[in-house]
Tab-separated table of N, CA, C and O in Angstrom:
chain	number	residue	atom	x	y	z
G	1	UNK	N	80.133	-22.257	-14.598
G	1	UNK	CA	79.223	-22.776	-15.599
G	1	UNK	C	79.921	-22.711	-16.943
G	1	UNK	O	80.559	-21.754	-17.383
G	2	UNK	N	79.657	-24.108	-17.636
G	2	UNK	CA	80.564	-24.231	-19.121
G	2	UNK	C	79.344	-23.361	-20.083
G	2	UNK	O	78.198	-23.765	-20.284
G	3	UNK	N	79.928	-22.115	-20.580
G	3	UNK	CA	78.680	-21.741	-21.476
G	3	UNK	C	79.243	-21.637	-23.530
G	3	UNK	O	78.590	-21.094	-24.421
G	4	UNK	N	80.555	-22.337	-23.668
G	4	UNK	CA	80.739	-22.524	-24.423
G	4	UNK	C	79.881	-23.080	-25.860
G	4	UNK	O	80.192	-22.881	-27.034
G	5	UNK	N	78.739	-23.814	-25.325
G	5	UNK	CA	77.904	-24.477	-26.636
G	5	UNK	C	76.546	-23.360	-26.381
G	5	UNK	O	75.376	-23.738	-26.444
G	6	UNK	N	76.832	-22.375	-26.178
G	6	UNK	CA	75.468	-21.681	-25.817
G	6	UNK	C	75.778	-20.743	-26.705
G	6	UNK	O	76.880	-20.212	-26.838
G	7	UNK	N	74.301	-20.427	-27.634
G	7	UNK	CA	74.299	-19.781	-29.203
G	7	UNK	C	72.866	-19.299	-28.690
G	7	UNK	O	72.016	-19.963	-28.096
G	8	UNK	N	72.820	-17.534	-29.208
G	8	UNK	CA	71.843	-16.865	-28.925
G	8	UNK	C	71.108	-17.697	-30.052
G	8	UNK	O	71.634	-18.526	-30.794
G	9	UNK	N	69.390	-17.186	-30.019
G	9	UNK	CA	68.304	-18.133	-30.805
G	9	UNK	C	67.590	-16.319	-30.987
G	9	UNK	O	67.640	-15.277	-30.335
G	10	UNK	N	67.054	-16.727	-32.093
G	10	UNK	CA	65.622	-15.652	-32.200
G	10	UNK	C	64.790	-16.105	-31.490
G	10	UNK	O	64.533	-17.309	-31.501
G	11	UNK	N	63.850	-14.785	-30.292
G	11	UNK	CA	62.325	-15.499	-29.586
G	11	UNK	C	61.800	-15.583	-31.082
G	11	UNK	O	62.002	-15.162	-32.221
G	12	UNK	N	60.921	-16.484	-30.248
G	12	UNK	CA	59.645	-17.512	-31.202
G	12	UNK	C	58.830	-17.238	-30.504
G	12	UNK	O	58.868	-17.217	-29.274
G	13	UNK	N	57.672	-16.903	-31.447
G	13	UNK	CA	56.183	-16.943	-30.400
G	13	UNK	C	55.650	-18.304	-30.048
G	13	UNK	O	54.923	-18.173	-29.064
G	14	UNK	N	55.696	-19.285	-30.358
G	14	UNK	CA	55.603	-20.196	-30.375
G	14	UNK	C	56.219	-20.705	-28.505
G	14	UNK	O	55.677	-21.528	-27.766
G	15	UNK	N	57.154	-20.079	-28.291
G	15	UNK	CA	57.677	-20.017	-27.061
G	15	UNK	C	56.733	-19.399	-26.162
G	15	UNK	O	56.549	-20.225	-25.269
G	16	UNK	N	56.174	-18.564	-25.984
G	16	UNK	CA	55.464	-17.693	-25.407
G	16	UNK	C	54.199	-17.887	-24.996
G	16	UNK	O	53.623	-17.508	-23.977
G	17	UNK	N	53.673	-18.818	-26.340
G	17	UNK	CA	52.622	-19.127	-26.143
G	17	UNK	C	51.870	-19.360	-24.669
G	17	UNK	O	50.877	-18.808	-24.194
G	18	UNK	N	52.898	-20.584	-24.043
G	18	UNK	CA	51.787	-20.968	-22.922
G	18	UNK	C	52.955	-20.591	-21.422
G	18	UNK	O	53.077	-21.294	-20.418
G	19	UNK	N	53.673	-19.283	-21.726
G	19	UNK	CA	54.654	-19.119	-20.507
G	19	UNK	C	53.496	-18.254	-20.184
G	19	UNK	O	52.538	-17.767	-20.784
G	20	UNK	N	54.206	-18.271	-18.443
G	20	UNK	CA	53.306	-17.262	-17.582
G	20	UNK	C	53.895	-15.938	-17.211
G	20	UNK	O	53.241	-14.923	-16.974
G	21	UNK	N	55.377	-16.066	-17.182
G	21	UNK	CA	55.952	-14.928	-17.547
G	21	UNK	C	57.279	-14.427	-18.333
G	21	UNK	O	58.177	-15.259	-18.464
G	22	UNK	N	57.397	-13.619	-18.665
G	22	UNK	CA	58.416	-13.691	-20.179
G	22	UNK	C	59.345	-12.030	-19.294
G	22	UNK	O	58.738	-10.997	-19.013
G	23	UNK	N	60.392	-12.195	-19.123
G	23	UNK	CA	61.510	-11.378	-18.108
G	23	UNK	C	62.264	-10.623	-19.103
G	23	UNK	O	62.893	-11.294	-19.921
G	24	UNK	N	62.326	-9.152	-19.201
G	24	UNK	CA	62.912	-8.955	-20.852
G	24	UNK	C	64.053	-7.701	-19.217
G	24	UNK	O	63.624	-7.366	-18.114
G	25	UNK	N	65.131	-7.473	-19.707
G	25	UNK	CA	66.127	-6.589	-19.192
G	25	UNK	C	65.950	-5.416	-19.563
G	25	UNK	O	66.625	-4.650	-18.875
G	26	UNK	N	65.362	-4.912	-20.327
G	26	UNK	CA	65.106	-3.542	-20.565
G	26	UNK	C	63.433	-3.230	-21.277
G	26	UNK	O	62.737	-4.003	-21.936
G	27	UNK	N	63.219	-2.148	-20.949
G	27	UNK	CA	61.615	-1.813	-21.640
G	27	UNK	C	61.610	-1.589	-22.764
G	27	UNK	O	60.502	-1.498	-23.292
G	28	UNK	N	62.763	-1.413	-23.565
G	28	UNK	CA	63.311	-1.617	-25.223
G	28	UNK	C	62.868	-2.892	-25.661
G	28	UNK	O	62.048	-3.196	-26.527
G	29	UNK	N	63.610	-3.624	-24.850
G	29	UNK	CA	63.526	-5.101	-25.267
G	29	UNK	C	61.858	-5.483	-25.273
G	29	UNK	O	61.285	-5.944	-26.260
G	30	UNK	N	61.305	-5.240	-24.172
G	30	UNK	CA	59.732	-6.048	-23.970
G	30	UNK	C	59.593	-5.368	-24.974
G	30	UNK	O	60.071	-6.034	-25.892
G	31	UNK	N	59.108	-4.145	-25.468
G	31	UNK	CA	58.517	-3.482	-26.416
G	31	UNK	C	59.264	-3.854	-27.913
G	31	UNK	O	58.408	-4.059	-28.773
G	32	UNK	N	60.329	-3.954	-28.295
G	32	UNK	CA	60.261	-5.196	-29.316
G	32	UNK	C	59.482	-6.430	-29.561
G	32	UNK	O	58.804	-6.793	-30.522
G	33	UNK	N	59.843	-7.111	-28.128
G	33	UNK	CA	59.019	-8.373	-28.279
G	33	UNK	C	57.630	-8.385	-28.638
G	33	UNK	O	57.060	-9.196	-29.369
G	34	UNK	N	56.887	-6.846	-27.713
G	34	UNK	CA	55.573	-7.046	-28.216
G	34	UNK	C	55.326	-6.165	-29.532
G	34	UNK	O	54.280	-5.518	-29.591
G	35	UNK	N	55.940	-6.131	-30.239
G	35	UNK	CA	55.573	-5.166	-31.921
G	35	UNK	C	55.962	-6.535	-32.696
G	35	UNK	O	55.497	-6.459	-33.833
G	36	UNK	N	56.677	-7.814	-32.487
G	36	UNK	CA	56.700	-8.416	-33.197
G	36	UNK	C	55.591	-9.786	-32.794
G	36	UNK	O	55.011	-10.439	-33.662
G	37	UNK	N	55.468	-10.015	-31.408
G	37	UNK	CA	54.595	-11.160	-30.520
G	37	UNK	C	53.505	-10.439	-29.912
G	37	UNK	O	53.363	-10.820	-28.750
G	38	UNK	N	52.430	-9.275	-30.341
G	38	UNK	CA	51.615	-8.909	-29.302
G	38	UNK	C	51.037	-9.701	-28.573
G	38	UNK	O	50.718	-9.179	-27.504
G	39	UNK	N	50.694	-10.970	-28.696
G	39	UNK	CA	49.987	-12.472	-27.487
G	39	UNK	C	50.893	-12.024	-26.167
G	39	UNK	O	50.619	-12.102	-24.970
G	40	UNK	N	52.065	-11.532	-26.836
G	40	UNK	CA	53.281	-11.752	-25.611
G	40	UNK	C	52.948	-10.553	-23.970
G	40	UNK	O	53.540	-10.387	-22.903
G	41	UNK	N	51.744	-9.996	-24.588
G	41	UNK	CA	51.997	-8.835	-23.869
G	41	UNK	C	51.568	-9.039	-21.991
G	41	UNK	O	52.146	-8.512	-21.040
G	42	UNK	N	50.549	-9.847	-21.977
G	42	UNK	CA	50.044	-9.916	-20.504
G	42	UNK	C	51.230	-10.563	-19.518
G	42	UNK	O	51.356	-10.594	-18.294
G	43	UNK	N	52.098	-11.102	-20.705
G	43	UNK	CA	53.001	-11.691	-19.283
G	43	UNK	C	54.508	-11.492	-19.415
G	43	UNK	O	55.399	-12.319	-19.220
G	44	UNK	N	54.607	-10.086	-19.828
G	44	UNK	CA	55.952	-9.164	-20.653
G	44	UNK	C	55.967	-8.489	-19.296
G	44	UNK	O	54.923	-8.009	-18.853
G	45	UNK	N	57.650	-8.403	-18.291
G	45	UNK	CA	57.691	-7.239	-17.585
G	45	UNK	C	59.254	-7.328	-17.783
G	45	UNK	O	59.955	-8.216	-18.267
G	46	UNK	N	59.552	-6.112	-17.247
G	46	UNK	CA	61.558	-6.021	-17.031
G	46	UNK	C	61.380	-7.181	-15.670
G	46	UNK	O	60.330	-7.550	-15.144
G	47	UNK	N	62.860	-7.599	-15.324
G	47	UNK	CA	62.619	-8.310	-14.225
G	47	UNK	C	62.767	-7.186	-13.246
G	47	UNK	O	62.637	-7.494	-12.061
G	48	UNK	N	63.111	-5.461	-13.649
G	48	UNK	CA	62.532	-4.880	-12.600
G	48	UNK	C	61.587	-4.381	-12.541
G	48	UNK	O	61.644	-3.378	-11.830
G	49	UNK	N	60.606	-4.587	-12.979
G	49	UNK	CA	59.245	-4.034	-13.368
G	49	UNK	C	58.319	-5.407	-12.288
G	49	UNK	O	57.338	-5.314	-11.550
G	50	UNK	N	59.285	-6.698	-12.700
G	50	UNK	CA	58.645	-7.030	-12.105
G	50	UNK	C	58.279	-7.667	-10.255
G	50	UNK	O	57.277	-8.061	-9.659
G	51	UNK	N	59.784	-7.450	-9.904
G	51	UNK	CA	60.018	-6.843	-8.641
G	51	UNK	C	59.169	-6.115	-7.904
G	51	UNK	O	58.571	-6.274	-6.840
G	52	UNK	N	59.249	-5.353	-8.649
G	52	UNK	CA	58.227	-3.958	-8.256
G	52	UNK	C	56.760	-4.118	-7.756
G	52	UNK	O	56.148	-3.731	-6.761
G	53	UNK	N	56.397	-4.977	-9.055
G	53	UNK	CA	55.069	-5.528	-8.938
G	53	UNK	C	54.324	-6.580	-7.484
G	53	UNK	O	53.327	-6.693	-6.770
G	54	UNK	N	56.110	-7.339	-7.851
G	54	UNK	CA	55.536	-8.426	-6.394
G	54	UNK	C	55.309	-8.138	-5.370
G	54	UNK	O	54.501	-8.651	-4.596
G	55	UNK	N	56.367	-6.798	-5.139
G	55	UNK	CA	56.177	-6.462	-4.075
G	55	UNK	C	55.158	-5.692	-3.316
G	55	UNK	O	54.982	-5.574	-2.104
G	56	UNK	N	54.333	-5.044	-4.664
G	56	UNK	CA	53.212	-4.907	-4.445
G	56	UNK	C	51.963	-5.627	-4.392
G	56	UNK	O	50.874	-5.068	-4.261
G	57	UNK	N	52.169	-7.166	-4.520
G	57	UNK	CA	51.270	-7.812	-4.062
G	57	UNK	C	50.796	-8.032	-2.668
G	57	UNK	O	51.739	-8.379	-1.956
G	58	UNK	N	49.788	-7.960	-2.098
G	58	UNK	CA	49.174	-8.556	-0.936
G	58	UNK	C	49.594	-9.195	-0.307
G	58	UNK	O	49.994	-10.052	-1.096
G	59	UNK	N	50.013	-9.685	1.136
G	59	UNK	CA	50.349	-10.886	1.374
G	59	UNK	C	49.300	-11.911	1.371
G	59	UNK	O	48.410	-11.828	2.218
G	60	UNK	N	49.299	-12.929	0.463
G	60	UNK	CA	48.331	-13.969	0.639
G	60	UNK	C	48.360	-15.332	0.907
G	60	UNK	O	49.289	-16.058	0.552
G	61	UNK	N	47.181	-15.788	1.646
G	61	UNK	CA	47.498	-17.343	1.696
G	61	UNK	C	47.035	-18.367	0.843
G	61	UNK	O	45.912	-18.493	0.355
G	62	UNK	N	48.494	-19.415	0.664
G	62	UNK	CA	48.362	-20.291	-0.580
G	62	UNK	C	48.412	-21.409	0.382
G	62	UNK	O	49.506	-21.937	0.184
G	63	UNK	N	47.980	-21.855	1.041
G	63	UNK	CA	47.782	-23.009	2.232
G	63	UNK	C	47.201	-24.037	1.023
G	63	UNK	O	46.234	-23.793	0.302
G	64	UNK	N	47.830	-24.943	1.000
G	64	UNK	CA	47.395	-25.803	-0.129
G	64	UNK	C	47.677	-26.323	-1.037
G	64	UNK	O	47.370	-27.385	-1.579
G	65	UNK	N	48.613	-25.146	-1.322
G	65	UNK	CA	48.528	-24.709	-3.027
G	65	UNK	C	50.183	-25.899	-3.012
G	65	UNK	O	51.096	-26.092	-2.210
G	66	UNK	N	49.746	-26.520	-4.616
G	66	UNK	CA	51.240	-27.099	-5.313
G	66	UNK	C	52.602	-25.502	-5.762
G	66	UNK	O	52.454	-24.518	-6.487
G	67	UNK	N	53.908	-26.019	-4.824
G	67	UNK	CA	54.344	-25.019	-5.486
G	67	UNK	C	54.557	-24.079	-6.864
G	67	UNK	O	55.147	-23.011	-7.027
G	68	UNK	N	53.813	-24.953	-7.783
G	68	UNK	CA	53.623	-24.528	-9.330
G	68	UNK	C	52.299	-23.491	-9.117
G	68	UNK	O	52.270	-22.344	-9.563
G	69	UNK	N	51.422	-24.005	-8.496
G	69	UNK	CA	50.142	-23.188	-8.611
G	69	UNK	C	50.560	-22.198	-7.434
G	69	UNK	O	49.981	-21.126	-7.608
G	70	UNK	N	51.202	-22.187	-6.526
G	70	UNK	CA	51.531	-20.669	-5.466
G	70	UNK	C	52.415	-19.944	-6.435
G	70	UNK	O	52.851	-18.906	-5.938
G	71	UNK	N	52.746	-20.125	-7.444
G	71	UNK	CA	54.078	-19.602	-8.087
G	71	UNK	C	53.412	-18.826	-9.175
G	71	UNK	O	53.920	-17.763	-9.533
G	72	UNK	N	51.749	-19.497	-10.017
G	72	UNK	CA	51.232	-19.124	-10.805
G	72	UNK	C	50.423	-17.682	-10.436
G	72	UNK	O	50.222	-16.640	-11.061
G	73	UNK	N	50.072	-18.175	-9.097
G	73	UNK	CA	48.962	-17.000	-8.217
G	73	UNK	C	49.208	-15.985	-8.057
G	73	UNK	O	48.436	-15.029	-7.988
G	74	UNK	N	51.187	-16.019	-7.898
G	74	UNK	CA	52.156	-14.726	-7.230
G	74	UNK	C	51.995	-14.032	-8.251
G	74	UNK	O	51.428	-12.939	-8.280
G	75	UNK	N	52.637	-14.800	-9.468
G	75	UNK	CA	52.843	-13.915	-10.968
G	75	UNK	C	51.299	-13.140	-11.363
G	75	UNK	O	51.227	-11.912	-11.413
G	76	UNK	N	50.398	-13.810	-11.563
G	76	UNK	CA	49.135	-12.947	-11.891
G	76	UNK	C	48.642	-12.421	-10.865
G	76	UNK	O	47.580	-11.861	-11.139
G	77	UNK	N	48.952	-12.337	-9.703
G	77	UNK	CA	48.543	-11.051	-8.527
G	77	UNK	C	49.575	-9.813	-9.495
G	77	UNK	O	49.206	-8.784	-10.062
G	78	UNK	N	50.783	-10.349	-9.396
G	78	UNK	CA	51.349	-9.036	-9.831
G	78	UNK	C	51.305	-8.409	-11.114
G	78	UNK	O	51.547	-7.219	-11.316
G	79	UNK	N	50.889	-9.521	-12.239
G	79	UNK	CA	50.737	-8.785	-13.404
G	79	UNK	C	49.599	-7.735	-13.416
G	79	UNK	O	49.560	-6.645	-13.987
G	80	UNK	N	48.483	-8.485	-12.466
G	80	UNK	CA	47.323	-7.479	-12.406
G	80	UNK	C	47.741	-6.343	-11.111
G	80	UNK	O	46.905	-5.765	-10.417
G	81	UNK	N	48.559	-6.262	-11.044
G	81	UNK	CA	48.637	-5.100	-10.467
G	81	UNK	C	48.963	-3.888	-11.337
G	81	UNK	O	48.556	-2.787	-10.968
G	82	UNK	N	49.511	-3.981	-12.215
G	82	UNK	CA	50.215	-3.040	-13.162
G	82	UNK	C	48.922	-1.945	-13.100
G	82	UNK	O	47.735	-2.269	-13.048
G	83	UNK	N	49.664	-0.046	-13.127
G	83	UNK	CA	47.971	0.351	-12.941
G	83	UNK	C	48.132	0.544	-11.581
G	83	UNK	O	48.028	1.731	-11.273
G	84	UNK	N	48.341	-0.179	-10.695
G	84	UNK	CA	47.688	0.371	-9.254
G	84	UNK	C	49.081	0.451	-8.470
G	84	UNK	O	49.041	0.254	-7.256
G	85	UNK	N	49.891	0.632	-8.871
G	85	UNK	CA	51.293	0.515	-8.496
G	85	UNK	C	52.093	1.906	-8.943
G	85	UNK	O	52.191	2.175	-10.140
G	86	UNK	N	52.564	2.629	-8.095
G	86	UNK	CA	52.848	3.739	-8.334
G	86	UNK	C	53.779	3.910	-9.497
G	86	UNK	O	54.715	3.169	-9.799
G	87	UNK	N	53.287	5.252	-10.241
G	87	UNK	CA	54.413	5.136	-11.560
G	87	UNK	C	55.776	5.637	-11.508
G	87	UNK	O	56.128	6.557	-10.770
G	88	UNK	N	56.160	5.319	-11.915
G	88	UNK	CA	58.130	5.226	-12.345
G	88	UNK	C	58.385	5.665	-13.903
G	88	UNK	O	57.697	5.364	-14.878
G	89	UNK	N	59.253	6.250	-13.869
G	89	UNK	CA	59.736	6.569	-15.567
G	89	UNK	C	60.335	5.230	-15.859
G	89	UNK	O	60.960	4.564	-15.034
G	90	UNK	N	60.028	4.790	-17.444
G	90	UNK	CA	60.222	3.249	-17.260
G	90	UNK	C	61.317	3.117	-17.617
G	90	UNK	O	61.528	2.053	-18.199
G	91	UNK	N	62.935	4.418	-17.403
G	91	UNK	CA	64.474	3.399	-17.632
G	91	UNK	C	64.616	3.294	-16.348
G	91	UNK	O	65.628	2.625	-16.139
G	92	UNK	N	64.081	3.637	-15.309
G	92	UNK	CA	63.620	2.898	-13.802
G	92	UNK	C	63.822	1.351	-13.732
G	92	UNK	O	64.546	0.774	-12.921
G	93	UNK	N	63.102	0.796	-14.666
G	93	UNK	CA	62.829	-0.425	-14.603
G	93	UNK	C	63.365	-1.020	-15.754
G	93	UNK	O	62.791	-1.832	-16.480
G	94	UNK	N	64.771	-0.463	-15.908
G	94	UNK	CA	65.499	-1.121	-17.054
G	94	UNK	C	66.936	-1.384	-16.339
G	94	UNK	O	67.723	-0.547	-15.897
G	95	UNK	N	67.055	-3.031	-16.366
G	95	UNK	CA	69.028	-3.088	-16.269
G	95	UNK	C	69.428	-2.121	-17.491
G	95	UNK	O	68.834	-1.893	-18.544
G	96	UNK	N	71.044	-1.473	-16.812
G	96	UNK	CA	71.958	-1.540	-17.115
G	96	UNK	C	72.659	-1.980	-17.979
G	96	UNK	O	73.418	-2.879	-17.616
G	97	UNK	N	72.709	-1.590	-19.339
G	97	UNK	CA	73.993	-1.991	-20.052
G	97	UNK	C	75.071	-2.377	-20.201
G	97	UNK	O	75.857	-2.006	-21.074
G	98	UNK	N	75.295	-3.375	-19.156
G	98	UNK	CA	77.069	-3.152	-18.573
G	98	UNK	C	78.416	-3.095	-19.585
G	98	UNK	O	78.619	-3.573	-20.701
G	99	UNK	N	79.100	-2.422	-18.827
G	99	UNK	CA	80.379	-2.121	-19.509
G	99	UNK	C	80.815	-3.366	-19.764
G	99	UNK	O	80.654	-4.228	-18.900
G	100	UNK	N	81.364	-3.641	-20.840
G	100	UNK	CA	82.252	-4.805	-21.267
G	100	UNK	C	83.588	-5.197	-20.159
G	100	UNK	O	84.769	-5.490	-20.348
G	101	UNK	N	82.936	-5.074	-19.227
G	101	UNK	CA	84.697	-4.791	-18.208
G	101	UNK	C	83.816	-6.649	-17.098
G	101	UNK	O	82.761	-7.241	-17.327
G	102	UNK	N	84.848	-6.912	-16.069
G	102	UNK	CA	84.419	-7.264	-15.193
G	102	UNK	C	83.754	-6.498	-14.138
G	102	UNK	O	82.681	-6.849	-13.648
G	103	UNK	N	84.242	-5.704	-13.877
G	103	UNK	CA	83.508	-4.513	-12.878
G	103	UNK	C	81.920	-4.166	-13.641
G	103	UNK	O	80.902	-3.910	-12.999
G	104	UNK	N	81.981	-4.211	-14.628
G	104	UNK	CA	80.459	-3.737	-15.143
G	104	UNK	C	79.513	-4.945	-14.990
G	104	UNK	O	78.421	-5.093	-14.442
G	105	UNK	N	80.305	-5.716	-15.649
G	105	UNK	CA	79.205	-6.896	-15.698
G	105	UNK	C	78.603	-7.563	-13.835
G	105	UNK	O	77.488	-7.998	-13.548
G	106	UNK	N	79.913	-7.389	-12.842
G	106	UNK	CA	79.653	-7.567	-11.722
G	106	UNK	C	78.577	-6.640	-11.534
G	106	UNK	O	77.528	-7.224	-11.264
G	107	UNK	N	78.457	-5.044	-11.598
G	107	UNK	CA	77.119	-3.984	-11.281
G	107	UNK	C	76.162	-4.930	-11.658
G	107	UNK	O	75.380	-5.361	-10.810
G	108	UNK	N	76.101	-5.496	-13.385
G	108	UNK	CA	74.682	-5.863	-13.971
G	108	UNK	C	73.755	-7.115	-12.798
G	108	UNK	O	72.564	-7.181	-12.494
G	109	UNK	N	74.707	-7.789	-12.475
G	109	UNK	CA	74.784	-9.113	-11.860
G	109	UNK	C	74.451	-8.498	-10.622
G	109	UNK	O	73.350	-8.951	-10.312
G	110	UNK	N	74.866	-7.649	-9.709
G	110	UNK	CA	74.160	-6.837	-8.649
G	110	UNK	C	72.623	-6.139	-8.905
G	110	UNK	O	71.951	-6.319	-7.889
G	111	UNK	N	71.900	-5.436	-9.899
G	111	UNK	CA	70.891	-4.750	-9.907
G	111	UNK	C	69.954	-6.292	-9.962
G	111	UNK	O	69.098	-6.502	-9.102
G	112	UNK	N	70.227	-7.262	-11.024
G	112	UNK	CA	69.517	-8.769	-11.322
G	112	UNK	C	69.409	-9.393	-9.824
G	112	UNK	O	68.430	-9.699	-9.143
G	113	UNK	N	70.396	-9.440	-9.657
G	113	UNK	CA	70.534	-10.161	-7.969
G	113	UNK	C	69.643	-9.519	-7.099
G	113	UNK	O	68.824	-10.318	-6.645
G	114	UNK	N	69.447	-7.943	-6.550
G	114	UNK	CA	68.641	-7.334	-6.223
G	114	UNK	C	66.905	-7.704	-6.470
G	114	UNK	O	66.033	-7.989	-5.649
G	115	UNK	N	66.866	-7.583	-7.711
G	115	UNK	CA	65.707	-7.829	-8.293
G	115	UNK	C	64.979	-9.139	-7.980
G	115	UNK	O	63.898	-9.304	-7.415
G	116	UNK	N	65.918	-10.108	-8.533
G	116	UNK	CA	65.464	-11.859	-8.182
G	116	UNK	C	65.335	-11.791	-6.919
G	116	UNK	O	64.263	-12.293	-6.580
G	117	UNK	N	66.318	-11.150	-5.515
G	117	UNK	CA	65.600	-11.763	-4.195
G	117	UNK	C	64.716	-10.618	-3.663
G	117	UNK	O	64.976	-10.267	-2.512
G	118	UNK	N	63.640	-9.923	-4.346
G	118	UNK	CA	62.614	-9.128	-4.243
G	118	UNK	C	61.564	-10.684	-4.291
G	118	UNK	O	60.831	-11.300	-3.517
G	119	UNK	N	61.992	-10.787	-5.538
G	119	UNK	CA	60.365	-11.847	-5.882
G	119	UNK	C	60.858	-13.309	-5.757
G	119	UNK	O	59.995	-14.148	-5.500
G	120	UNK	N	61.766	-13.597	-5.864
G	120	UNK	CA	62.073	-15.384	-5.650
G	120	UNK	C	61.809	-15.582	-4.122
G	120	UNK	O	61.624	-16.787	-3.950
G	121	UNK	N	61.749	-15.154	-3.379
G	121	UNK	CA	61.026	-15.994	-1.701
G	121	UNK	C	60.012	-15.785	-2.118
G	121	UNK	O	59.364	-16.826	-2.010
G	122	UNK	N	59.373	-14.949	-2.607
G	122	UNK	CA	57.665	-14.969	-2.663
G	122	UNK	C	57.083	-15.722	-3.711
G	122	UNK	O	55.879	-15.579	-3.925
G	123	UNK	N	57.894	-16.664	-4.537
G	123	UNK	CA	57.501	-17.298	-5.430
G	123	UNK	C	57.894	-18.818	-5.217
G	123	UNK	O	57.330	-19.766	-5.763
G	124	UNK	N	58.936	-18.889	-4.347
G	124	UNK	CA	59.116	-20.180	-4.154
G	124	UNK	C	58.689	-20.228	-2.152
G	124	UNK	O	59.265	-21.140	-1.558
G	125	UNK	N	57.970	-19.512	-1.474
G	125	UNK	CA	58.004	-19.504	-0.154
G	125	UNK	C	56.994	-21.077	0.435
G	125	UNK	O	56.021	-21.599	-0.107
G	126	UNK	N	57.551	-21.374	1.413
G	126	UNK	CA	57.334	-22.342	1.522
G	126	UNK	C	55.637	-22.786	1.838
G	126	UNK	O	55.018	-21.954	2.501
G	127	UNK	N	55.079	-23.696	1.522
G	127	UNK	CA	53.900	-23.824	1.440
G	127	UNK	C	53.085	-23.937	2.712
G	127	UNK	O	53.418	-24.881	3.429
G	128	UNK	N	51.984	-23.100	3.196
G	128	UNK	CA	51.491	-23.205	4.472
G	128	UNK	C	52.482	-22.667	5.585
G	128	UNK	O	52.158	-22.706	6.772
């Protein structure tokens, strides 16, 4: 991937507004976001926080459902789970800092990787 024209941006709330979920890498980070965006907060998790969550969702049936709306259902099963999901000290649910090395950044790219195929089949699983 060419990531040469790619320039960090300040979040905007304005961004946030109508997302369903907002993926922050550390519980530092969400908790910035929400002291400056509190709107931001119902749909603020680490992406291992939010792993965690999916996997504590139910298995349920979306027989029907457009993959946008099975995708919407997954995320707010799990946001409302928060609370009934056993607790963790929350640098639990914080990536890694990685070392400026290749070897580090490969770890970071392992815990993310981990994380995404927790909840990406259950968010994109096939319909019916």
């Amino acid at each position: 991937v060419d990531c040469d024209q790619f320039r960090s941006r300040r979040l905007r709330g304005e961004w946030l507004s109508e997302a369903d979920l907002v993926l922050a890498s550390t519980t530092a980070e969400r908790d910035r976001v929400l002291a400056e965006i509190p709107t931001a907060g119902t749909a603020m998790c680490t992406v291992k926080e939010f792993a965690r969550l999916v996997a504590a969702v139910p298995g349920q049936s979306l027989v029907g459902s457009c993959p946008a709306a099975q995708a919407r259902t997954v995320v707010g099963l799990a946001l409302r789970a928060r609370g009934r999901v056993p607790y963790v000290e929350p640098s639990a649910d914080d990536l890694e800092d990685p070392e400026r090395t290749p070897a580090g950044f490969q770890r970071c790219a392992g815990e993310i990787r981990a994380a995404v195929r927790t909840f990406l089949p259950i968010l994109a699983a096939p319909i019916g």
